[in-house]
Each structure stands twice: as structure tokens, then as C-alpha cells.
Tab-separated table of C-alpha atoms and ligand atoms in Angstrom:
chain	number	residue	atom	x	y	z
A	1	MET	CA	0.000	0.000	0.000
A	2	VAL	CA	1.207	3.519	-0.810
A	3	LYS	CA	1.575	5.831	2.215
A	4	LEU	CA	-0.332	9.069	1.882
A	5	ILE	CA	1.021	10.955	4.878
A	6	GLY	CA	1.825	14.578	4.149
A	7	LYS	CA	-0.397	14.879	1.092
A	8	LYS	CA	-2.822	17.772	1.124
A	9	ILE	CA	-5.795	16.580	-0.885
A	10	ILE	CA	-6.876	12.970	-1.252
A	11	TYR	CA	-8.713	12.340	-4.500
A	12	LEU	CA	-11.436	9.700	-4.484
A	13	ALA	CA	-13.049	7.865	-7.382
A	14	ILE	CA	-16.515	6.420	-6.907
A	15	PHE	CA	-17.631	3.455	-9.036
A	16	ILE	CA	-21.361	2.950	-9.560
A	17	SER	CA	-23.715	0.838	-11.662
A	18	GLY	CA	-27.207	2.076	-10.866
A	19	ASN	CA	-29.221	4.470	-8.728
A	20	GLY	CA	-26.267	6.123	-7.090
A	21	SER	CA	-27.937	7.118	-3.839
A	22	ASN	CA	-24.671	6.432	-1.985
A	23	LEU	CA	-22.828	8.567	-4.537
A	24	LYS	CA	-25.368	11.371	-4.117
A	25	SER	CA	-24.969	11.286	-0.353
A	26	LEU	CA	-21.154	11.202	-0.532
A	27	ILE	CA	-21.040	14.115	-2.990
A	28	LYS	CA	-23.195	16.184	-0.638
A	29	LYS	CA	-21.186	15.308	2.457
A	30	PHE	CA	-17.724	15.769	0.931
A	31	LYS	CA	-18.642	18.985	-0.877
A	32	ASN	CA	-17.124	21.246	1.744
A	33	ASN	CA	-14.260	18.958	2.734
A	34	SER	CA	-10.951	20.574	1.827
A	35	LYS	CA	-8.902	17.387	2.358
A	36	ILE	CA	-10.982	14.780	0.533
A	37	LYS	CA	-12.353	15.386	-2.962
A	38	ILE	CA	-14.488	13.155	-5.147
A	39	SER	CA	-12.871	13.864	-8.488
A	40	LEU	CA	-13.942	10.947	-10.680
A	41	VAL	CA	-17.112	8.871	-11.089
A	42	LEU	CA	-17.026	5.725	-13.210
A	43	SER	CA	-19.864	3.467	-14.273
A	44	ASN	CA	-20.064	0.295	-16.312
A	45	ASN	CA	-23.647	1.255	-17.123
A	46	PRO	CA	-24.313	4.275	-19.351
A	47	LYS	CA	-27.883	4.424	-18.005
A	48	ALA	CA	-26.826	4.560	-14.344
A	49	LYS	CA	-28.986	7.211	-12.706
A	50	GLY	CA	-26.060	8.074	-10.461
A	51	LEU	CA	-24.160	9.633	-13.384
A	52	PHE	CA	-26.642	12.491	-13.235
A	53	TYR	CA	-25.345	13.507	-9.788
A	54	ALA	CA	-21.778	13.618	-11.056
A	55	LYS	CA	-22.827	15.756	-14.010
A	56	LYS	CA	-24.933	18.064	-11.826
A	57	ASN	CA	-22.006	18.569	-9.460
A	58	LYS	CA	-19.474	19.065	-12.256
A	59	ILE	CA	-17.493	15.976	-11.310
A	60	ASN	CA	-15.540	14.273	-14.065
A	61	TYR	CA	-17.468	11.081	-15.016
A	62	LYS	CA	-17.114	8.305	-17.559
A	63	THR	CA	-18.911	5.179	-18.674
A	64	ILE	CA	-16.666	2.172	-19.200
A	65	ASN	CA	-17.641	-0.448	-21.759
A	66	TYR	CA	-17.279	-3.762	-19.938
A	67	VAL	CA	-17.692	-6.111	-22.911
A	68	ASN	CA	-14.008	-6.917	-22.574
A	69	LYS	CA	-13.214	-6.913	-18.841
A	70	LYS	CA	-9.424	-6.792	-19.165
A	71	LYS	CA	-9.626	-3.874	-21.576
A	72	ALA	CA	-12.150	-2.108	-19.335
A	73	GLU	CA	-9.943	-2.537	-16.283
A	74	ASN	CA	-6.893	-1.196	-18.116
A	75	ILE	CA	-8.858	1.881	-19.195
A	76	ILE	CA	-9.964	2.384	-15.589
A	77	LEU	CA	-6.398	1.980	-14.289
A	78	ASN	CA	-5.224	4.670	-16.714
A	79	LEU	CA	-8.002	7.018	-15.635
A	80	LEU	CA	-7.189	6.463	-11.963
A	81	GLU	CA	-3.555	7.273	-12.579
A	82	LYS	CA	-4.311	10.293	-14.735
A	83	ASN	CA	-6.655	11.671	-12.088
A	84	LYS	CA	-4.228	10.955	-9.205
A	85	ILE	CA	-6.814	8.827	-7.429
A	86	GLU	CA	-5.659	7.560	-4.034
A	87	VAL	CA	-8.770	5.691	-2.891
A	88	VAL	CA	-11.505	3.976	-4.902
A	89	CYS	CA	-14.943	3.619	-3.310
A	90	LEU	CA	-17.376	1.132	-4.785
A	91	ALA	CA	-20.954	2.292	-4.281
A	92	GLY	CA	-23.322	-0.189	-5.852
A	93	PHE	CA	-20.743	-1.171	-8.492
A	94	MET	CA	-21.951	-4.540	-9.724
A	95	LYS	CA	-18.772	-5.731	-11.458
A	96	ILE	CA	-16.157	-7.782	-9.668
A	97	LEU	CA	-12.689	-6.254	-9.808
A	98	SER	CA	-10.042	-8.768	-10.841
A	99	LYS	CA	-6.983	-9.768	-8.847
A	100	TYR	CA	-4.935	-8.123	-11.623
A	101	PHE	CA	-6.769	-4.811	-11.156
A	102	ILE	CA	-6.467	-4.801	-7.371
A	103	LYS	CA	-2.767	-5.591	-7.512
A	104	LYS	CA	-2.011	-3.088	-10.257
A	105	PHE	CA	-3.895	-0.206	-8.564
A	106	ASN	CA	-2.101	-1.029	-5.311
A	107	LYS	CA	-4.072	1.547	-3.307
A	108	PRO	CA	-7.103	1.100	-1.070
A	109	ILE	CA	-10.431	0.097	-2.570
A	110	LEU	CA	-13.463	0.283	-0.286
A	111	ASN	CA	-16.871	-1.262	-0.835
A	112	ILE	CA	-20.233	-0.952	0.843
A	113	HIS	CA	-22.269	-4.122	1.101
A	114	PRO	CA	-25.904	-4.404	2.253
A	115	SER	CA	-25.472	-7.118	4.889
A	116	LEU	CA	-23.646	-7.852	8.101
A	117	LEU	CA	-20.560	-9.407	6.553
A	118	PRO	CA	-19.243	-12.069	6.735
A	119	LYS	CA	-22.888	-13.132	6.511
A	120	TYR	CA	-24.699	-12.857	3.176
A	121	LYS	CA	-21.916	-12.166	0.716
A	122	GLY	CA	-22.934	-11.676	-2.915
A	123	LEU	CA	-26.298	-10.710	-4.362
A	124	ASN	CA	-29.931	-10.637	-3.159
A	125	THR	CA	-28.907	-10.188	0.456
A	126	HIS	CA	-32.222	-8.797	1.714
A	127	SER	CA	-34.386	-11.610	0.331
A	128	ARG	CA	-32.023	-14.234	1.751
A	129	VAL	CA	-31.976	-12.495	5.142
A	130	ILE	CA	-35.795	-12.397	5.242
A	131	ALA	CA	-36.163	-15.995	4.015
A	132	ASN	CA	-33.812	-17.139	6.766
A	133	LYS	CA	-35.853	-15.248	9.371
A	134	GLU	CA	-32.820	-13.378	10.653
A	135	LYS	CA	-33.361	-11.031	13.593
A	136	PHE	CA	-30.822	-8.481	12.364
A	137	SER	CA	-29.314	-7.236	9.162
A	138	GLY	CA	-27.348	-4.138	8.237
A	139	CYS	CA	-24.512	-2.871	6.123
A	140	THR	CA	-20.740	-3.136	6.050
A	141	VAL	CA	-17.896	-1.047	4.670
A	142	HIS	CA	-14.878	-3.202	3.910
A	143	LEU	CA	-11.629	-3.257	2.007
A	144	VAL	CA	-11.781	-4.978	-1.367
A	145	THR	CA	-9.585	-8.034	-1.891
A	146	PRO	CA	-9.656	-10.606	-4.693
A	147	VAL	CA	-12.065	-12.704	-2.602
A	148	LEU	CA	-15.611	-11.347	-2.947
A	149	ASP	CA	-16.932	-9.354	0.056
A	150	SER	CA	-14.200	-10.743	2.304
A	151	GLY	CA	-11.699	-7.932	3.003
A	152	LYS	CA	-11.067	-6.261	6.342
A	153	ILE	CA	-14.184	-4.696	7.845
A	154	ILE	CA	-13.898	-0.931	8.365
A	155	ALA	CA	-17.417	-0.139	9.645
A	156	GLN	CA	-20.675	-1.903	10.224
A	157	LYS	CA	-24.194	-0.897	11.258
A	158	ARG	CA	-26.711	-3.404	12.565
A	159	ILE	CA	-30.463	-2.893	12.317
A	160	LYS	CA	-33.345	-4.937	13.658
A	161	ILE	CA	-35.586	-6.785	11.211
A	162	ARG	CA	-39.252	-5.906	11.741
A	163	LYS	CA	-42.119	-8.393	11.607
A	164	ASN	CA	-43.653	-6.822	8.507
A	165	ASP	CA	-40.368	-6.244	6.671
A	166	ASN	CA	-40.122	-7.077	2.995
A	167	VAL	CA	-37.193	-6.602	0.625
A	168	LEU	CA	-38.216	-3.060	-0.284
A	169	LYS	CA	-38.777	-1.864	3.272
A	170	LEU	CA	-35.602	-3.465	4.551
A	171	SER	CA	-33.447	-2.241	1.677
A	172	LYS	CA	-34.704	1.325	2.188
A	173	ARG	CA	-33.874	1.277	5.907
A	174	ILE	CA	-30.461	-0.237	5.285
A	175	LEU	CA	-29.687	2.215	2.475
A	176	LYS	CA	-30.300	5.104	4.891
A	177	GLN	CA	-27.702	3.618	7.217
A	178	GLU	CA	-25.315	3.021	4.308
A	179	HIS	CA	-25.354	6.741	3.574
A	180	ILE	CA	-24.333	7.472	7.164
A	181	ILE	CA	-21.643	4.837	7.664
A	182	TYR	CA	-19.984	5.112	4.249
A	183	TYR	CA	-19.194	8.782	4.714
A	184	LYS	CA	-17.932	8.282	8.271
A	185	ALA	CA	-15.902	5.218	7.290
A	186	ILE	CA	-14.214	6.958	4.345
A	187	ARG	CA	-13.320	9.988	6.461
A	188	LYS	CA	-11.908	7.840	9.221
A	189	PHE	CA	-10.085	5.550	6.816
A	190	VAL	CA	-8.485	8.383	4.851
A	191	SER	CA	-7.385	10.140	8.038
A	192	ILE	CA	-5.206	7.191	9.061
A	193	LEU	CA	-3.597	6.582	5.675
B	1	LIG	C1	-26.467	-0.498	-2.066
B	1	LIG	O1	-27.399	-1.092	-1.214
B	1	LIG	C2	-25.120	-1.190	-1.947
B	1	LIG	O2	-24.832	-1.627	-0.654
B	1	LIG	C3	-25.331	-2.354	-2.868
B	1	LIG	O3	-26.017	-1.825	-3.974
B	1	LIG	C4	-26.828	-0.728	-3.529
B	1	LIG	C5	-26.515	0.468	-4.383
B	1	LIG	O4	-27.367	1.531	-4.090
B	1	LIG	N1	-24.087	-2.939	-3.262
B	1	LIG	C6	-23.945	-4.234	-3.478
B	1	LIG	O5	-24.854	-5.028	-3.398
B	1	LIG	C7	-22.549	-4.647	-3.872
B	1	LIG	N2	-22.392	-6.039	-3.713
B	1	LIG	P1	-27.111	2.973	-4.679
B	1	LIG	O6	-26.786	2.799	-6.178
B	1	LIG	O7	-28.408	3.688	-4.478
B	1	LIG	O8	-25.974	3.595	-3.949
């Protein structure tokens, strides 16, 4: 890992694939932060609603064609270097970064996942949590490693499952918590780099 001590501004890139509510919340919260700047937004999906927030806030954004993953990852690596990105934050990015990418970037990559990791890695977390009649669920911010949803946990928020919860209700409540913990986790994480 590259040491960032002494640097004035830390540039973040946020990767998204869809709605971008986490991106929207992070843009708002980091707007007046003089040390941490979101300077690049990347999406594999040209229709990602989240791209609108980047555009609206005059943040450099790009759609990456993922038909050829290796090519896509090399384009991303070039963009990260060109934009002096020190930390990548995945916020609903639905592509798995390869071992090659993680090694080559060689700087921290954070992800937010809608479950209490290490439980419920992967997709459709809320429906699996409800089907298993869990008492609690939540969200986790963790470091990205080549093993899916398995890196070091940086922050976690637990919430109680209600009797009448369904996927929509639960996902909405968890998303609200994601917006709170992701911002706090990034700030804390960057401050100790
Ligand atoms: C969030 O719930 C995030 O935790 C999840 O996708 C949603 C994106 O919402 N990420 C994953 O499932 C990654 N495995 P958003 O686009 O509104 O920020």
C-alpha cells in the first residue's frame, strides 16, 4: 500500500452501476471537505442514474464499456492514474474487480455491502436475510480483496428486522444507514492513511 502521509488533498473515485444514492450522499457530504475530494465517477452502465449527480455537481465522469473486462480494467487503471486517485470507493458497483486490477492499482479500494458481513456475501442479500428469518441485518464497509466481500471490515451498522419487513422496506432502511456509515468510514479511513 502507498503511504499518503503529508499529502494535502486525497482524490477519491466512486464506481457505480445504478441508482447512485450512496454517490449522491457522498457528494453532498464531501462537498465542503478541503482534504478529501471526489474527483472521478465511473460506471459500467451508461444508463446509471447516479451519473446524473456527477454531471450536476461538475465531477468528471465516464462510462466504461465492460464487454471486454481486461480492456475495461486497463482503461480504468489509466483514468485512476491520470486523475491521481488515491482511494476507490465502490458504491453499488456490480462488477467484480479482478486480482490483476487490485494488484495493479495497489491503493485502497473500499466497498459498501448491504449485509452484516461475513454473513450474506454476494447478491440478493435482503431476500435471503428475510427468508432465513434473521433477527438483524445491516450494512458493512470493507476493504476490497480478490475474494468477494471478504476484506477487512472498516465499519458496520446493525439494524433490527421488523415483523412486517419485505425486501423493499428493509433495503430502504439499510440504504439510509449506508449513507451514514460510508461517509464516516471513508473519512476515518483516509485520516489514518
Ligand atoms: C447499495 O445497497 C449497496 O450496498 C449495494 O447496492 C446498492 C446500491 O445503491 N451494493 C452491493 O450489493 C454490492 N455487492 P445505490 O446505487 O443507491 O448507492
